[in-house]
Coordinates of C-alpha atoms and ligand atoms in Angstrom, one line a residue:
X1 CA 75.0 81.4 130.7
X2 CA 73.5 78.6 128.9
X3 CA 69.8 80.1 129.7
X4 CA 68.2 81.2 127.1
X5 CA 66.6 84.8 127.1
X6 CA 62.7 85.3 126.3
X7 CA 62.3 89.3 126.2
X8 CA 58.7 90.7 126.0
X9 CA 58.0 93.8 124.6
X10 CA 55.9 95.2 127.1
X11 CA 55.3 97.9 124.7
X12 CA 54.3 95.8 122.0
X13 CA 51.6 94.2 124.3
X14 CA 49.8 97.6 124.9
X15 CA 50.1 98.8 121.3
X16 CA 48.0 95.1 120.7
X17 CA 45.7 95.9 123.1
X18 CA 45.2 99.5 121.9
X19 CA 44.5 98.4 118.4
X20 CA 41.8 95.6 119.4
X21 CA 40.2 98.0 121.9
X22 CA 40.1 100.5 118.5
X23 CA 38.5 97.7 116.6
X24 CA 36.2 96.9 119.8
X25 CA 32.8 98.9 119.5
X26 CA 32.9 98.4 123.5
X27 CA 35.0 97.7 126.8
X28 CA 38.3 95.4 126.0
X29 CA 39.3 93.5 129.0
X30 CA 42.4 91.0 128.6
X31 CA 42.6 87.3 129.3
X32 CA 46.3 86.6 131.2
X33 CA 45.1 82.9 132.0
X34 CA 47.8 80.3 131.8
X35 CA 50.2 83.0 133.4
X36 CA 49.3 85.4 130.9
X37 CA 49.8 82.9 128.0
X38 CA 53.0 82.1 129.4
X39 CA 54.9 85.5 129.2
X40 CA 54.0 86.5 132.6
X41 CA 50.7 87.4 134.2
X42 CA 52.1 89.4 137.0
X43 CA 54.0 91.9 135.0
X44 CA 51.6 91.9 131.8
X45 CA 48.6 92.3 133.8
X46 CA 50.3 95.4 135.7
X47 CA 51.5 97.0 132.2
X48 CA 47.7 96.7 130.4
X49 CA 46.4 98.5 133.5
X50 CA 48.8 101.3 133.2
X51 CA 46.9 101.5 129.6
X52 CA 43.7 101.3 131.1
X53 CA 42.9 97.8 131.3
X54 CA 40.1 97.1 134.4
X55 CA 38.8 93.6 133.9
X56 CA 40.8 90.6 133.4
X57 CA 40.0 86.7 133.0
X58 CA 41.6 83.8 134.3
X59 CA 40.8 80.1 134.1
X60 CA 40.5 78.9 137.3
X61 CA 40.9 80.8 141.1
X62 CA 44.3 80.0 141.8
X63 CA 45.3 82.0 138.9
X64 CA 42.8 85.0 139.9
X65 CA 44.4 84.5 143.9
X66 CA 47.9 85.3 142.4
X67 CA 46.8 88.1 140.2
X68 CA 44.9 89.9 142.9
X69 CA 48.2 89.7 144.7
X70 CA 50.0 91.2 141.3
X71 CA 47.3 94.2 140.5
X72 CA 46.1 95.0 143.9
X73 CA 42.3 96.3 144.6
X74 CA 41.6 98.4 141.4
X75 CA 40.7 95.8 138.9
X76 CA 38.0 93.2 138.6
X77 CA 39.2 89.6 138.0
X78 CA 37.0 86.9 136.6
X79 CA 37.4 83.4 136.8
X80 CA 36.3 81.3 133.4
X81 CA 35.8 78.3 135.3
X82 CA 33.3 79.6 138.0
X83 CA 32.7 78.6 141.5
X84 CA 34.5 75.5 142.4
X85 CA 34.1 73.3 145.7
X86 CA 37.3 74.7 147.8
X87 CA 37.3 78.2 145.4
X88 CA 35.1 80.0 148.3
X89 CA 37.7 81.3 150.3
X90 CA 39.7 82.5 147.6
X91 CA 36.6 84.4 145.7
X92 CA 35.6 85.8 148.7
X93 CA 38.6 86.9 150.5
X94 CA 40.4 88.0 147.5
X95 CA 37.5 89.4 145.4
X96 CA 37.4 87.2 142.7
X97 CA 34.2 87.1 140.4
X98 CA 33.6 83.6 139.1
X99 CA 31.4 82.9 135.9
X100 CA 29.0 80.5 137.2
X101 CA 28.9 77.7 134.7
X102 CA 26.3 74.9 135.9
X103 CA 23.5 74.6 138.0
X104 CA 25.7 73.4 141.0
X105 CA 27.9 76.2 140.8
X106 CA 24.9 78.8 140.9
X107 CA 23.7 76.9 144.2
X108 CA 27.7 76.5 145.5
X109 CA 28.0 80.5 144.8
X110 CA 24.5 82.0 146.3
X111 CA 24.8 79.5 149.4
X112 CA 28.4 80.1 150.1
X113 CA 28.7 83.8 149.6
X114 CA 25.3 85.7 149.3
X115 CA 25.7 89.1 147.7
X116 CA 29.1 88.3 146.2
X117 CA 29.6 89.4 142.7
X118 CA 29.3 86.8 139.9
X119 CA 29.2 86.7 136.1
X120 CA 27.2 83.8 134.2
X121 CA 28.7 81.9 131.5
X122 CA 25.9 80.7 128.8
X123 CA 26.7 77.6 126.1
X124 CA 26.1 78.9 122.6
X125 CA 26.7 75.8 120.6
X126 CA 30.6 75.0 121.9
X127 CA 29.7 72.6 124.2
X128 CA 32.3 73.1 126.3
X129 CA 31.2 75.5 129.7
X130 CA 28.2 76.9 130.4
X131 CA 24.5 76.8 131.3
X132 CA 22.1 75.1 128.2
X133 CA 19.4 77.2 127.2
X134 CA 16.7 75.3 129.0
X135 CA 18.9 75.7 132.5
X136 CA 19.3 79.3 131.2
X137 CA 15.0 79.6 130.8
X138 CA 15.1 78.0 134.5
X139 CA 17.2 80.3 136.7
X140 CA 17.4 83.1 134.0
X141 CA 15.0 85.7 136.1
X142 CA 16.0 85.0 139.6
X143 CA 19.5 85.4 138.4
X144 CA 19.1 88.8 136.5
X145 CA 17.2 89.7 140.2
X146 CA 21.1 89.6 141.6
X147 CA 22.5 91.7 138.7
X148 CA 25.2 89.9 137.0
X149 CA 28.4 91.5 136.4
X150 CA 28.2 89.9 133.2
X151 CA 26.6 87.7 131.0
X152 CA 29.0 85.5 128.8
X153 CA 29.6 82.9 126.1
X154 CA 32.4 82.0 123.9
X155 CA 33.0 81.4 120.4
X156 CA 33.8 77.7 119.1
X157 CA 35.2 79.0 115.5
X158 CA 36.1 82.8 115.2
X159 CA 39.3 82.1 114.0
X160 CA 37.5 81.5 110.5
X161 CA 35.1 84.4 109.6
X162 CA 33.3 81.9 107.3
X163 CA 32.6 79.4 109.5
X164 CA 28.9 79.2 109.8
X165 CA 29.0 78.4 113.7
X166 CA 29.8 82.2 114.4
X167 CA 26.4 83.3 113.1
X168 CA 24.3 80.2 114.5
X169 CA 25.6 81.3 118.2
X170 CA 25.3 84.9 117.8
X171 CA 21.6 83.9 117.2
X172 CA 22.0 81.6 120.0
X173 CA 23.3 84.4 122.2
X174 CA 20.8 87.2 121.3
X175 CA 17.9 84.8 122.0
X176 CA 19.1 84.1 125.4
X177 CA 20.0 87.5 126.3
X178 CA 18.1 90.4 124.2
X179 CA 16.3 92.8 126.1
X180 CA 18.9 92.1 129.6
X181 CA 20.2 94.7 131.6
X182 CA 23.3 92.9 132.4
X183 CA 26.9 93.3 130.6
X184 CA 27.0 91.0 127.8
X185 CA 30.5 89.4 126.3
X186 CA 30.9 86.9 123.7
X187 CA 34.1 87.7 121.5
X188 CA 37.5 87.0 122.1
X189 CA 40.7 87.9 119.6
X190 CA 38.3 85.9 117.0
X191 CA 35.3 87.4 117.8
X192 CA 36.3 90.5 117.8
X193 CA 37.7 90.9 114.2
X194 CA 34.3 89.4 113.2
X195 CA 32.9 93.1 113.7
X196 CA 30.9 94.7 115.6
X197 CA 27.8 92.6 116.2
X198 CA 30.1 90.1 118.0
X199 CA 31.3 92.9 120.3
X200 CA 28.1 93.2 123.1
X201 CA 29.1 95.4 126.1
X202 CA 33.2 94.0 126.6
X203 CA 35.4 91.7 124.6
X204 CA 37.8 89.7 125.9
X205 CA 41.1 88.9 123.9
X206 CA 43.7 87.0 124.9
X207 CA 46.0 85.5 122.1
X208 CA 46.1 88.6 119.8
X209 CA 47.7 90.6 123.1
X210 CA 50.2 88.3 122.8
X211 CA 50.9 88.3 119.0
X212 CA 49.3 85.6 118.1
X213 CA 46.5 84.4 114.7
X214 CA 44.2 85.0 114.1
X215 CA 45.1 88.7 115.1
X216 CA 47.4 88.9 111.9
X217 CA 48.7 93.2 112.5
X218 CA 49.9 92.2 116.4
X219 CA 52.9 93.6 117.1
X220 CA 55.2 90.8 118.0
X221 CA 55.5 90.6 121.7
X222 CA 57.9 87.8 122.1
X223 CA 61.4 87.4 121.6
X224 CA 63.8 84.2 122.4
X225 CA 67.5 84.4 122.1
X226 CA 69.3 81.3 122.7
X227 CA 73.2 80.8 123.9
X228 CA 75.6 78.9 121.6
X229 CA 77.3 76.2 123.5
X230 CA 79.6 74.7 120.9
X231 CA 80.4 74.9 117.6
X232 CA 82.3 72.3 115.3
X233 CA 83.4 71.4 112.0
X234 CA 81.4 68.0 110.6
X235 CA 83.0 66.2 107.4
X236 CA 80.6 65.3 104.4
X237 CA 79.0 62.5 105.3
X238 CA 78.9 62.7 109.2
X239 CA 75.3 62.5 111.1
X240 CA 74.2 65.1 113.7
X241 CA 72.2 64.4 116.7
X242 CA 69.8 61.4 117.7
X243 CA 68.6 59.0 115.4
X244 CA 71.2 60.1 112.6
X245 CA 68.0 61.9 110.8
X246 CA 70.5 64.9 109.3
X247 CA 73.6 64.1 107.1
X248 CA 76.2 66.6 106.0
X249 CA 75.6 66.9 102.4
X250 CA 79.1 68.8 102.5
X251 CA 81.9 70.3 105.3
X252 CA 80.3 71.8 107.5
X253 CA 79.9 74.3 110.9
X254 CA 77.1 73.1 113.0
X255 CA 76.4 75.0 116.3
X256 CA 74.6 73.4 119.3
X257 CA 72.5 76.1 120.9
X258 CA 71.4 75.7 125.0
X259 CA 67.4 75.0 124.5
X260 CA 65.2 72.1 123.4
X261 CA 61.9 70.4 123.6
X262 CA 61.6 70.7 127.7
X263 CA 61.8 74.7 126.8
X264 CA 58.6 74.3 124.8
X265 CA 60.5 73.7 121.4
X266 CA 58.5 70.6 120.4
X267 CA 60.5 67.9 118.8
X268 CA 57.9 68.2 116.1
X269 CA 58.7 71.6 115.1
X270 CA 61.8 69.4 113.3
X271 CA 63.7 70.9 110.4
X272 CA 60.8 73.8 108.9
X273 CA 62.2 76.0 111.3
X274 CA 65.7 78.4 111.0
X275 CA 67.6 80.4 113.8
X276 CA 68.6 83.6 113.0
X277 CA 71.9 85.8 113.4
X278 CA 70.8 89.4 112.7
X279 CA 69.0 89.2 109.7
X280 CA 70.8 85.8 108.5
X281 CA 69.1 82.4 109.2
X282 CA 70.9 78.8 109.6
X283 CA 68.2 75.7 109.4
X284 CA 67.7 73.6 112.3
X285 CA 69.1 70.4 111.5
X286 CA 68.5 66.8 113.0
X287 CA 66.2 65.8 116.3
X288 CA 65.5 68.8 118.6
X289 CA 66.7 67.3 121.8
X290 CA 65.8 68.0 125.2
X291 CA 67.7 70.5 126.2
X292 CA 70.0 71.1 122.8
X293 CA 69.3 71.9 119.1
X294 CA 71.8 71.9 116.1
X295 CA 71.6 74.7 114.0
X296 CA 73.9 74.7 110.4
X297 CA 75.4 77.8 110.3
X298 CA 78.0 76.8 107.7
X299 CA 76.7 79.5 105.2
X300 CA 76.5 82.3 107.9
X301 CA 78.9 85.5 107.6
X302 CA 79.8 85.5 111.2
X303 CA 79.9 83.0 114.1
X304 CA 76.8 83.6 116.2
X305 CA 77.3 83.6 120.1
X306 CA 73.3 83.7 120.3
X307 CA 70.7 82.7 117.7
X308 CA 67.2 83.9 117.9
X309 CA 63.9 81.6 117.4
X310 CA 61.3 83.7 118.0
X311 CA 61.4 87.2 116.3
X312 CA 59.6 89.4 114.2
X313 CA 60.2 87.0 111.3
X314 CA 59.7 83.6 112.9
X315 CA 56.5 83.9 115.2
X316 CA 55.1 82.0 117.7
X317 CA 52.8 81.2 114.8
X318 CA 55.6 79.9 112.3
X319 CA 56.9 77.8 114.8
X320 CA 52.9 76.0 115.6
X321 CA 53.0 76.0 111.5
X322 CA 55.9 73.8 111.8
X323 CA 54.4 71.9 114.5
X324 CA 51.5 71.6 113.4
X325 CA 49.8 73.2 116.3
X326 CA 48.6 76.7 117.0
X327 CA 50.5 79.9 118.3
X328 CA 48.5 79.4 121.9
X329 CA 50.7 75.8 122.7
X330 CA 54.0 77.3 121.3
X331 CA 53.3 80.5 124.0
X332 CA 51.9 78.6 126.8
X333 CA 54.7 75.9 126.4
X334 CA 57.4 78.5 126.5
X335 CA 59.6 77.2 129.2
X336 CA 60.3 77.9 132.8
X337 CA 63.9 77.9 132.4
X338 CA 64.0 81.1 130.5
X339 CA 65.5 83.9 132.0
X340 CA 61.9 86.2 131.3
X341 CA 62.9 89.8 130.6
X342 CA 60.7 92.8 130.4
X343 CA 61.4 96.1 127.9
X344 CA 59.2 99.0 127.5
X345 CA 56.1 99.7 129.2
Ligands
PLP401 C1 41.2 81.8 126.2 C2 39.7 82.8 126.6 C3 39.3 83.8 126.1 C4 40.6 84.4 125.4 O1 40.3 83.7 123.8 P1 41.5 84.2 122.6 O2 41.5 83.1 121.4 O3 43.1 83.9 123.2 O4 41.3 85.7 122.5 C5 38.1 84.2 125.9 N1 37.1 83.5 126.5 C6 37.4 82.4 127.0 C7 35.8 82.0 127.8 C8 38.4 82.0 126.7 O5 38.4 80.4 127.3

């Protein structure tokens, strides 16, 4: 078959969670939004549950509903986008916990599902989601009297430890929440690495679990193996691929592999990426096509049946750097055509 195989190492995932949990001065949850950052939320969450995780976060209620089916009743599922119109049945019937972000959401939640658990998201400067300080001031006592499961905020610059925004947001969060009885949460992966001042009662790592920056000590979780469809000889001076962007400087052996930008191997990665055959590597050449990529295998000692584009050497962050993006985008773009295989756990 020509389908590429994405192997997800659940033992590496769990080991990353354990390492972040060891760094955390508090309980460590897991963020599995966007289908577990592209790696499969159901399998990822079940593996993490076996490792002891009892609190998950997703972006939207529909993700929470699917996750509930996958993991059963024994874990809390929190929804970052809160309680939107149309979400009430899912939140109520499937026991999801919305992080309420606005006055509208607070009213909707207490009217539609009085007594149903909720958390509160506060804005401490990112200006993306959550109540502003003045709104919080107005409803704080009322909300706290209902025992929210969590009061949380999110850091805008935590991947840069030297950024002054981190301290500013910490100060703002403390000013809004010091002295409350409800559990508090500020840190995602980057925030965990900023140190215990940022940990409060619960941390919410996502990308670090999946092996991405800023958790530079992470074990690699994703391995992508792509079949070679065809190998050909190309004479010096011949070109390969769309727009003739690569010209053979010598007689070359070119392998065409079965994946492309439709599988999340975005075109902008261009030539700064290699294909691995065992411990040897061969350069990607020419334009990345929708379903195909050219590889110059002239210098490999053996002709490969398949090559790896993601492995312990070339990680999601290597691909991201080559494409001018971030590991998060590489992970969440990983194609639906890949056969996902899970090993370990
Ligand atoms: C995505 C997200 C997280 C997880 O962030 P990572 O950087 O992937 O660890 C945590 N909290 C919120 C609010 C998020 O949106």
